XYZ file of C-alpha atoms in Angstrom:
678
model
C -15.032 -109.977 29.044
C -15.505 -110.079 32.712
C -15.891 -106.743 34.283
C -12.735 -105.120 35.485
C -12.330 -104.322 39.086
C -10.142 -101.447 40.060
C -8.519 -101.242 43.412
C -6.842 -97.962 44.382
C -4.437 -97.520 47.198
C -3.995 -93.837 47.567
C -1.828 -92.250 50.205
C -3.311 -88.869 50.950
C -2.658 -86.085 53.390
C -5.823 -84.318 54.385
C -6.084 -80.527 54.068
C -3.571 -80.249 51.128
C -3.955 -80.606 47.439
C -0.979 -81.759 45.355
C -0.387 -82.146 41.673
C 1.018 -85.448 40.487
C 4.487 -84.965 39.021
C 5.485 -86.201 35.616
C 7.891 -88.581 37.411
C 5.546 -91.497 38.007
C 6.232 -95.144 38.405
C 3.454 -97.224 36.990
C 3.367 -100.946 37.427
C 0.794 -102.741 35.404
C 0.191 -106.386 35.868
C -1.999 -107.811 33.187
C -2.812 -110.930 31.339
C -2.997 -110.004 27.691
C -3.141 -112.090 24.584
C -0.526 -111.821 21.891
C -3.119 -110.701 19.360
C -3.372 -107.238 20.999
C 0.302 -106.416 20.540
C -0.095 -104.553 17.268
C -3.009 -102.506 18.491
C -1.205 -101.694 21.712
C 1.894 -100.573 19.812
C -0.141 -98.137 17.748
C -1.758 -96.713 20.840
C 1.667 -96.334 22.452
C 3.010 -94.404 19.447
C 0.102 -92.018 19.704
C 0.893 -91.533 23.377
C 4.542 -90.706 22.595
C 3.540 -88.207 19.930
C 1.103 -86.569 22.329
C 3.794 -86.322 25.001
C 6.343 -84.890 22.527
C 3.837 -82.329 21.281
C 3.023 -81.251 24.804
C 6.702 -80.968 25.690
C 7.408 -78.827 22.608
C 4.525 -76.557 23.482
C 5.899 -76.164 26.988
C 9.374 -75.338 25.618
C 7.909 -72.729 23.274
C 5.940 -71.221 26.137
C 9.111 -71.046 28.235
C 11.059 -69.297 25.459
C 8.180 -66.881 24.928
C 8.073 -66.110 28.635
C 11.837 -65.594 28.810
C 11.836 -63.279 25.793
C 9.007 -61.334 27.343
C 10.960 -60.978 30.596
C 14.101 -59.747 28.774
C 12.127 -57.261 26.743
C 10.500 -56.135 29.980
C 13.970 -55.322 31.417
C 14.782 -53.313 28.310
C 11.542 -51.459 27.783
C 9.413 -51.856 30.880
C 6.025 -50.814 29.574
C 6.346 -52.812 26.355
C 7.499 -55.842 28.334
C 4.515 -55.666 30.661
C 2.177 -55.706 27.696
C 3.935 -58.702 26.149
C 3.872 -60.564 29.468
C 0.170 -59.940 29.866
C -0.480 -61.152 26.336
C 1.584 -64.306 26.896
C -0.193 -65.030 30.179
C -3.584 -64.514 28.556
C -2.580 -66.813 25.685
C -1.352 -69.442 28.103
C -4.525 -69.288 30.195
C -6.605 -69.622 27.022
C -4.569 -72.668 25.968
C -4.961 -74.287 29.376
C -8.708 -73.668 29.391
C -8.976 -75.071 25.878
C -7.055 -78.170 26.941
C -9.277 -78.727 29.980
C -12.430 -78.355 27.879
C -11.053 -80.728 25.242
C -10.070 -83.286 27.842
C -13.483 -83.089 29.505
C -15.190 -83.587 26.176
C -12.916 -86.508 25.363
C -13.551 -88.107 28.733
C -17.300 -87.773 28.407
C -17.333 -89.192 24.858
C -15.016 -92.063 25.504
C -16.587 -95.519 26.033
C -14.532 -98.385 27.150
C -15.321 -101.610 25.330
C -14.829 -105.091 26.768
C -11.335 -105.355 25.153
C -10.143 -102.069 26.584
C -8.314 -101.670 29.806
C -9.089 -98.968 32.232
C -7.220 -95.951 30.916
C -5.499 -93.877 33.474
C -4.038 -90.429 32.690
C -1.373 -89.365 35.089
C -0.769 -85.665 35.343
C -0.631 -83.433 38.357
C -2.539 -84.621 41.392
C -3.070 -81.778 43.829
C -2.630 -82.624 47.485
C -3.625 -80.220 50.237
C -2.636 -80.388 53.905
C -0.566 -83.503 53.455
C -0.641 -86.131 56.234
C 0.998 -89.533 56.528
C -0.357 -91.879 53.888
C -3.591 -93.654 54.679
C -5.843 -96.074 52.809
C -8.673 -94.566 50.855
C -12.038 -95.759 51.991
C -15.530 -95.460 50.719
C -16.108 -92.535 53.030
C -13.270 -90.546 51.390
C -13.992 -88.166 48.516
C -14.421 -89.585 45.041
C -11.578 -89.110 42.532
C -12.335 -86.986 39.485
C -10.536 -88.597 36.563
C -9.771 -87.126 33.142
C -8.321 -89.739 30.896
C -6.127 -89.831 27.835
C -5.371 -93.109 26.160
C -1.792 -94.302 26.002
C -1.123 -97.346 23.890
C 1.139 -100.013 25.363
C 3.919 -100.843 22.919
C 4.062 -104.189 21.185
C 7.482 -104.799 22.599
C 5.908 -105.146 25.990
C 5.842 -108.921 26.865
C 2.369 -110.249 27.397
C 1.153 -113.758 28.164
C -2.386 -114.754 27.418
C -4.336 -117.978 27.630
C -6.993 -117.151 25.048
C -7.373 -115.481 21.680
C -9.831 -112.969 23.005
C -7.159 -110.963 24.669
C -8.146 -107.639 25.899
C -6.585 -104.474 24.590
C -4.622 -102.831 27.351
C -4.400 -99.122 27.478
C -2.304 -97.097 29.833
C -4.007 -93.929 30.764
C -2.654 -90.940 32.560
C -5.193 -89.871 35.105
C -5.797 -86.253 35.793
C -6.696 -86.541 39.429
C -7.833 -83.965 41.836
C -8.367 -85.099 45.403
C -10.187 -83.309 48.120
C -9.303 -85.034 51.374
C -10.213 -84.348 54.928
C -8.334 -82.095 57.250
C -5.047 -83.618 58.247
C -1.757 -81.980 59.276
C 1.020 -84.452 58.521
C 3.062 -83.924 55.370
C 2.843 -86.602 52.700
C 6.073 -88.018 51.447
C 4.631 -90.320 48.804
C 1.427 -91.680 47.401
C 0.692 -94.971 45.635
C -2.234 -95.528 43.322
C -3.006 -99.212 42.710
C -5.508 -100.373 40.096
C -6.396 -104.006 40.531
C -8.597 -106.062 38.303
C -8.743 -109.787 38.889
C -10.717 -112.753 37.553
C -10.252 -116.425 37.332
C -7.991 -116.367 34.248
C -6.912 -112.688 33.987
C -5.460 -110.728 36.785
C -4.737 -107.077 36.186
C -2.920 -104.996 38.641
C -1.905 -101.455 37.942
C 0.275 -99.739 40.469
C 0.988 -96.116 40.132
C 3.811 -95.072 42.388
C 3.932 -91.357 42.876
C 7.227 -90.238 44.353
C 8.342 -86.892 45.721
C 4.757 -85.660 45.883
C 5.687 -82.793 48.176
C 7.917 -81.088 45.564
C 6.459 -81.827 42.154
C 6.997 -79.760 39.021
C 5.200 -79.960 35.705
C 8.359 -80.200 33.602
C 9.973 -83.240 35.251
C 10.295 -86.529 33.492
C 7.452 -88.971 33.362
C 8.467 -92.456 34.326
C 6.045 -95.162 33.597
C 6.852 -98.526 34.869
C 4.606 -101.243 33.610
C 4.728 -104.759 34.968
C 2.613 -107.422 33.361
C 2.096 -110.833 34.711
C -0.051 -113.470 33.118
C -1.126 -116.497 35.009
C -0.477 -119.725 33.194
C -2.099 -122.026 35.596
C -4.710 -120.893 38.014
C -5.456 -117.531 39.491
C -2.325 -117.489 41.572
C 0.083 -118.195 38.733
C 1.806 -114.974 37.523
C 3.801 -114.119 34.462
C 7.328 -112.761 34.796
C 7.608 -109.039 35.199
C 8.558 -106.820 32.316
C 9.261 -103.128 32.712
C 9.797 -100.175 30.423
C 10.390 -96.461 30.977
C 8.445 -93.673 29.268
C 9.935 -90.189 29.456
C 8.725 -86.858 28.256
C 12.044 -86.271 26.551
C 11.853 -89.314 24.289
C 14.225 -89.866 21.408
C 12.631 -89.258 18.017
C 11.680 -92.430 16.240
C 13.557 -91.464 13.089
C 16.374 -89.200 11.909
C 14.006 -86.732 10.260
C 12.248 -86.041 13.550
C 15.600 -85.619 15.310
C 16.873 -83.155 12.702
C 13.650 -81.191 12.802
C 13.799 -80.993 16.572
C 17.460 -79.902 16.556
C 16.735 -77.292 13.909
C 13.864 -75.957 15.949
C 16.011 -75.813 19.094
C 18.740 -73.926 17.207
C 16.200 -71.448 15.895
C 14.875 -70.903 19.392
C 18.382 -70.415 20.771
C 19.322 -68.003 17.961
C 16.162 -66.010 18.525
C 16.795 -65.991 22.247
C 20.412 -64.809 21.766
C 19.316 -62.060 19.384
C 16.625 -60.846 21.755
C 19.077 -60.988 24.666
C 21.704 -58.903 22.857
C 19.139 -56.363 21.753
C 17.711 -56.174 25.257
C 21.151 -55.646 26.796
C 21.980 -52.923 24.292
C 18.733 -51.056 24.869
C 19.133 -51.472 28.623
C 22.644 -50.046 28.485
C 21.507 -47.029 26.460
C 18.657 -46.441 28.856
C 21.006 -46.593 31.840
C 23.424 -44.161 30.198
C 20.642 -41.693 29.532
C 19.377 -41.873 33.079
C 22.811 -41.620 34.643
C 24.253 -38.767 32.628
C 27.166 -37.344 34.644
C 27.046 -33.695 35.660
C 30.732 -33.415 34.755
C 32.509 -35.047 31.831
C 33.916 -38.510 32.502
C 37.326 -37.277 31.372
C 39.089 -33.941 31.638
C 39.656 -32.423 28.204
C 43.165 -31.272 28.978
C 44.832 -29.164 26.286
C 41.579 -29.035 24.269
C 40.516 -25.743 22.697
C 37.531 -25.256 25.018
C 39.360 -26.233 28.220
C 40.643 -23.721 30.758
C 42.573 -24.693 33.920
C 40.812 -23.845 37.150
C 43.721 -21.606 38.223
C 43.450 -19.429 35.143
C 41.045 -17.199 33.276
C 40.668 -17.666 29.548
C 39.575 -15.021 27.076
C 39.462 -16.583 23.659
C 43.024 -17.699 23.007
C 44.483 -15.627 25.845
C 45.188 -17.570 29.064
C 45.632 -15.367 32.125
C 47.302 -17.202 35.043
C 49.020 -14.253 36.719
C 49.059 -13.532 40.467
C 47.781 -17.021 41.393
C 50.649 -18.140 43.687
C 51.434 -21.000 41.301
C 54.568 -23.104 41.767
C 54.406 -24.646 38.291
C 52.755 -24.082 34.950
C 49.112 -25.240 35.197
C 48.448 -28.549 33.486
C 46.112 -28.634 30.527
C 46.463 -25.147 29.052
C 44.934 -25.432 25.554
C 47.432 -26.118 22.806
C 45.851 -23.479 20.577
C 46.615 -20.649 23.043
C 48.361 -17.607 21.578
C 49.069 -15.575 24.730
C 49.985 -17.327 28.002
C 50.515 -14.973 30.948
C 52.166 -16.464 34.065
C 53.742 -13.449 35.746
C 53.866 -12.792 39.502
C 53.847 -16.413 40.688
C 56.298 -18.794 42.373
C 57.155 -20.953 39.381
C 60.642 -22.410 39.836
C 60.796 -24.861 36.937
C 59.276 -25.660 33.565
C 58.213 -29.183 32.638
C 60.529 -30.575 29.983
C 59.124 -30.444 26.428
C 55.867 -28.958 27.689
C 56.141 -25.665 25.823
C 57.173 -27.314 22.561
C 53.629 -28.680 22.184
C 52.168 -25.181 21.838
C 52.451 -24.643 18.110
C 50.249 -21.524 18.171
C 51.844 -19.756 21.140
C 53.234 -16.342 20.201
C 53.560 -14.584 23.553
C 54.802 -16.161 26.805
C 55.198 -14.158 30.013
C 57.097 -15.719 32.946
C 58.062 -12.502 34.697
C 58.547 -12.286 38.455
C 59.014 -15.967 39.248
C 61.876 -18.097 40.609
C 63.358 -19.584 37.456
C 67.069 -20.408 37.232
C 69.384 -21.458 34.420
C 69.153 -25.112 35.389
C 65.368 -25.267 35.683
C 64.690 -23.743 32.244
C 67.402 -25.555 30.304
C 65.866 -26.970 27.116
C 62.427 -25.574 27.932
C 62.234 -23.180 24.967
C 63.601 -25.557 22.377
C 61.285 -26.485 19.546
C 58.619 -23.836 20.095
C 57.455 -23.153 16.561
C 55.641 -19.811 16.714
C 56.983 -18.003 19.786
C 57.718 -14.347 19.039
C 57.735 -12.632 22.428
C 59.324 -14.091 25.569
C 59.314 -12.242 28.881
C 61.423 -13.788 31.655
C 61.955 -10.642 33.718
C 62.721 -10.584 37.457
C 63.877 -14.159 37.838
C 67.189 -15.704 38.910
C 68.897 -16.208 35.568
C 72.668 -15.729 35.304
C 73.009 -16.189 31.580
C 70.988 -15.908 28.407
C 69.260 -19.203 27.448
C 70.981 -21.069 24.621
C 67.871 -22.795 23.260
C 65.858 -19.798 22.121
C 63.515 -20.499 19.188
C 64.382 -19.191 15.732
C 61.081 -17.336 15.465
C 61.763 -15.165 18.517
C 61.487 -11.421 17.884
C 61.403 -9.973 21.395
C 63.351 -11.143 24.447
C 63.112 -9.443 27.824
C 65.437 -10.599 30.613
C 65.346 -7.495 32.774
C 65.829 -7.777 36.517
C 67.883 -10.981 36.526
C 71.516 -11.620 37.395
C 72.873 -11.945 33.876
C 76.574 -11.156 33.722
C 77.576 -13.023 30.578
C 76.708 -12.566 26.904
C 77.836 -15.234 24.446
C 77.683 -15.673 20.675
C 75.977 -19.070 21.052
C 72.948 -17.531 22.702
C 72.228 -15.007 19.951
C 73.262 -17.186 17.056
C 70.047 -19.214 17.428
C 67.668 -16.274 17.042
C 68.730 -14.177 14.018
C 65.231 -12.685 13.767
C 65.421 -10.968 17.134
C 64.209 -7.365 16.967
C 64.084 -6.328 20.643
C 66.567 -7.328 23.347
C 66.184 -5.964 26.854
C 68.757 -6.734 29.552
C 68.334 -3.857 31.973
C 68.917 -4.254 35.704
C 71.433 -7.044 35.401
C 75.115 -7.391 36.226
C 76.657 -6.856 32.815
C 80.057 -5.163 32.747
C 81.104 -5.770 36.312
C 84.724 -6.317 37.243
C 84.701 -10.048 36.510
C 83.141 -9.850 33.053
C 82.733 -7.548 30.094
C 80.764 -7.601 26.877
C 82.997 -8.930 24.083
C 83.160 -6.733 20.978
C 80.861 -7.879 18.192
C 78.920 -10.283 20.417
C 75.680 -8.811 19.109
C 76.604 -8.823 15.432
C 74.655 -12.105 14.759
C 71.515 -10.136 15.514
C 71.400 -8.615 12.049
C 67.772 -7.452 12.455
C 68.042 -6.011 15.947
C 66.155 -2.739 16.301
C 66.103 -2.030 20.048
C 68.774 -2.802 22.635
C 68.283 -1.955 26.292
C 71.234 -2.258 28.652
C 70.151 0.245 31.250
C 71.133 -0.015 34.891
C 74.036 -2.370 34.515
C 77.658 -1.777 35.340
C 78.971 -0.898 31.921
C 81.992 1.394 31.832
C 81.731 1.897 28.088
C 79.303 1.429 25.260
C 79.549 -2.073 23.720
C 81.557 -2.019 20.531
C 80.628 -3.196 17.072
C 76.922 -3.015 17.502
C 74.617 -4.115 14.657
C 74.121 -1.371 12.114
C 70.396 -2.169 12.089
C 70.071 -0.822 15.621
C 67.689 2.104 15.920
C 67.255 2.529 19.664
C 69.988 2.144 22.251
C 69.265 2.637 25.956
C 72.261 2.850 28.290
C 70.801 4.782 31.194
C 72.190 4.239 34.675
C 75.593 2.812 33.865
C 79.112 4.032 34.523
C 79.973 5.230 31.042
C 82.552 8.003 31.007
C 83.192 8.387 27.312
C 81.614 7.549 23.987
C 84.029 5.846 21.604
C 83.992 6.426 17.882
C 84.004 2.714 16.928
C 80.645 2.055 18.522
C 79.389 1.362 14.997
C 81.341 -0.011 12.095
C 79.678 1.930 9.375
C 76.747 4.243 9.072
C 74.175 3.126 11.591
C 70.438 3.538 11.594
C 70.490 4.721 15.192
C 67.752 7.241 15.929
C 67.446 7.202 19.732
C 70.373 7.190 22.127
C 69.902 7.360 25.871
C 73.079 8.004 27.851
C 71.413 9.553 30.843
C 72.636 9.064 34.394
C 76.164 8.176 33.453
C 79.521 9.855 34.013
C 80.044 11.554 30.696
C 82.173 14.669 30.617
C 82.840 17.258 27.943
C 85.896 15.359 26.797
C 83.965 12.121 26.657
C 81.891 13.465 23.777
C 84.559 14.137 21.183
C 84.154 14.855 17.481
C 84.141 11.197 16.469
C 81.776 10.047 19.201
C 78.632 10.125 17.081
C 80.245 10.374 13.698
C 78.425 7.338 12.261
C 75.098 8.202 13.900
C 74.015 10.526 11.152
C 70.330 9.606 11.624
C 70.225 10.338 15.321
C 67.118 12.287 16.299
C 66.926 11.964 20.089
C 69.846 12.293 22.438
C 69.436 12.117 26.195
C 72.421 13.312 28.191
C 70.567 14.002 31.404
C 72.351 13.489 34.683
C 75.906 13.527 33.474
C 78.916 15.720 34.283
C 78.705 18.125 31.361
C 79.607 21.783 31.898
C 78.679 23.079 28.469
C 76.443 22.215 25.565
C 78.173 19.445 23.584
C 79.563 20.420 20.234
C 79.742 18.285 17.113
C 76.395 16.699 17.571
C 74.604 15.337 14.466
C 72.561 17.939 12.615
C 69.636 15.500 12.542
C 68.942 15.848 16.260
C 65.400 16.976 17.088
C 65.323 16.339 20.842
C 68.188 17.180 23.149
C 68.008 16.676 26.895
C 70.781 18.303 28.878
C 68.958 18.463 32.194
C 70.743 17.730 35.434
C 74.205 18.705 34.338
C 76.553 21.488 35.393
C 76.090 23.922 32.522
C 76.483 27.528 33.679
C 76.059 29.633 30.520
C 74.757 29.342 26.979
C 76.963 30.743 24.248
C 75.712 32.394 21.083
C 76.815 29.500 18.842
C 75.885 26.672 21.196
C 73.064 25.363 18.970
C 74.152 26.587 15.606
C 74.851 23.049 14.390
C 71.337 21.786 15.314
C 68.917 23.559 12.968
C 66.244 20.825 13.340
C 66.075 20.948 17.116
C 62.465 20.999 18.366
C 62.712 20.122 22.067
C 65.437 21.442 24.322
C 65.797 20.651 27.988
C 68.163 22.695 30.130
C 66.454 22.347 33.504
C 68.321 21.678 36.755
C 71.589 23.206 35.625
C 73.444 26.242 36.942
C 72.700 28.593 34.087
C 72.949 32.238 34.997
C 73.501 33.847 31.621
C 72.214 33.254 28.073
C 73.814 35.066 25.138
C 71.635 37.367 23.040
C 70.001 35.444 20.241
C 71.339 32.073 21.445
C 67.957 30.420 20.659
C 67.205 32.560 17.628
C 69.119 30.094 15.439
C 66.577 27.360 16.262
C 63.724 28.082 13.855
C 61.866 24.852 14.678
C 62.131 24.984 18.453
C 58.732 24.267 20.034
C 59.526 23.565 23.657
C 62.115 25.119 25.947
C 62.613 24.204 29.579
C 65.033 26.255 31.675
C 63.438 25.724 35.083
C 65.501 25.265 38.234
C 68.388 27.421 37.154
C 69.808 30.765 38.332
C 68.473 33.120 35.658
C 67.862 36.739 36.656
C 65.899 37.672 33.547
C 64.020 35.941 30.744
C 66.361 35.221 27.785
C 66.033 37.766 24.977
C 64.791 37.126 21.445
C 63.163 33.785 21.989
C 61.928 32.099 18.785
C 58.541 33.456 17.629
C 57.292 29.914 16.836
C 57.956 28.731 20.359
C 54.850 27.100 21.880
C 55.872 26.523 25.466
C 58.535 28.165 27.615
C 59.231 27.279 31.236
C 61.315 29.576 33.489
C 59.928 28.630 36.881
C 62.136 28.259 39.958
C 64.674 30.839 38.887
C 65.628 34.299 40.239
C 64.004 36.343 37.495
C 63.149 39.943 38.348
C 62.982 41.499 34.870
C 61.120 40.558 31.688
C 62.810 42.368 28.778
C 60.573 44.056 26.239
C 62.131 41.955 23.405
C 61.955 38.621 25.243
C 58.735 37.391 23.583
C 57.997 40.169 21.107
C 60.747 41.331 18.848
C 60.982 42.355 15.242
C 61.553 45.351 13.062
C 60.321 48.588 14.533
C 57.604 48.631 17.075
C 55.553 46.117 15.168
C 56.228 42.452 15.874
C 54.434 39.399 14.552
C 51.943 37.636 16.784
C 53.683 35.135 19.022
C 52.708 31.467 18.974
C 53.250 31.009 22.651
C 50.404 29.323 24.420
C 52.007 28.847 27.815
C 54.695 30.753 29.689
C 55.597 29.543 33.173
C 57.125 32.185 35.452
C 56.140 30.739 38.830
C 58.488 30.910 41.800
C 60.507 33.919 40.657
C 61.167 37.422 42.015
C 59.008 39.418 39.599
C 57.387 42.611 40.912
C 54.037 42.882 39.157
C 53.748 46.573 40.103
C 56.742 47.520 38.023
C 55.986 45.068 35.203
C 56.434 46.410 31.613
C 53.202 45.577 29.807
C 54.816 46.102 26.398
C 56.737 42.887 26.966
C 53.512 40.989 26.324
C 52.165 43.011 23.422
C 52.454 40.167 20.896
C 50.916 37.542 23.117
C 47.394 36.293 22.694
C 46.483 37.488 26.185
C 47.678 37.762 29.715
C 46.186 34.327 30.413
C 49.146 32.835 28.564
C 51.550 33.960 31.275
C 51.509 32.122 34.612
C 52.986 34.130 37.468
C 51.649 32.051 40.291
């Protein structure tokens, strides 16, 4: 075959090196015989397989790189190692490819039936300038070739049986051009071989050379023209497109490729999810908040900022609060909110505290309207203090479990059955310093009878004119100090009461007000306080069970011989601040258990005679005593008297002349240090 002549038109820009993109238009004009069709088709199939293999490798490399980048975001150090390994692997593959291609180029010999094989890859263009014609003075092209077989479907026309075998080759071209400054917009490589009967023209049109990427499509346009008559006659053009993303030649290849793509996508998705999860955990660890992201209101370990918590005791007193602090733990047992400015209670707030036993709301600004329904449904409340507020009535929604209720210092003027019918377990009720018993209202008889377990009732400092009637028989302590009671009625109790302490001090009781039937049913009474009344003599007909009797601050002027004969168990007797001038001989001798006697601030002129020998303390200060009788402290048969048990005798602020003092009056005492004269 006649030698082939290649003519290249190359548009180059000096100073820049560019890489030929996969998008290449190749026009091949050849005269080929029909006998080379089969051979060309086989070569073309090999080319397609090579292109598909290269594309798959590139896709795998891309997936590997992307996975490495995602793992780098998740675990930075591990990702850097993977990236380095991938880059090293890729560089090794590229070097291996270059070496293989060089070896293939050097070992390849074109025979007379072979066309010039041109491998089109990535021409590198530096310092692009407007396209110019390559001349002999320009640098020589370095070509690495890979054979690409032209398919049999490509139309050829040939005039002889000895048709040459055409091979399309992709040229790996690297150009080193002179220094030029203009930017190249395109380059055309033309291979021209002509003879008398066969004209071969190969045009390689390289488009978009300024922005070429290795993963773009490869377009190969081949035009063949065979001359039928003479060197100027040309065959009709025939074109075909070759792309890197070719369709598989059979269904098996397509399925395999799809399966591989799905595997890659699944692996990529799995790696992405894992990377995101690890990245999220890492971010959470780095950005741990100094305070919790939520406020654990009502939790066991939480304590409002306005309060101080000690175990299950929440102390919120004296904090100038206008409402109950939000978030007090539900497991609190004692909640103390006294001395604030709380004027209302959030509805159904307190019912959530199943463990609360003690609630203190004293000294606030609560009214009947603002606490209505607030105490309903509290399961364990036993003690409720709502002292010194603005209540006018007793709440009607008290819990059944309540045992102690203190409403002192309010404006309560009404007591109703409905209020006490809800708390039958109440043991202590305190309503002192209210307005009970004023002109507009009184306490109905039997209003407290529903309180069958009541032990202590305090109604001090109200405006009661009489003791409430029909009190519960379970009552043991009754405090009525500071009222306007003038008489004690016999029907105070219906039946024998358990009353042990009765305080009627600072009232207006007279001698007639304490008749025989006054304390008839109080047979267990032990302490009676009648201080500050209008009594002129020691009351008669008192229960024999009395142990403490306080008659201070009355108008008693003398003590008769039988004044205490009905009180054999009396231990403490107070007669201070009266007008006593005379005490009958042996008036206290009938009190064998008397331990303490106080007759200070009276008008006595001498110490009473025959005081009990078991007396421990006697006070006669602030009197007008001048004489201490010889049988005042020491008396008995003959001159011998038993040793007195007195440990303290107060005689201060009297008129005693120590120079004329009879020393025999102290003969039974333990020493003169017992007596206090100054």
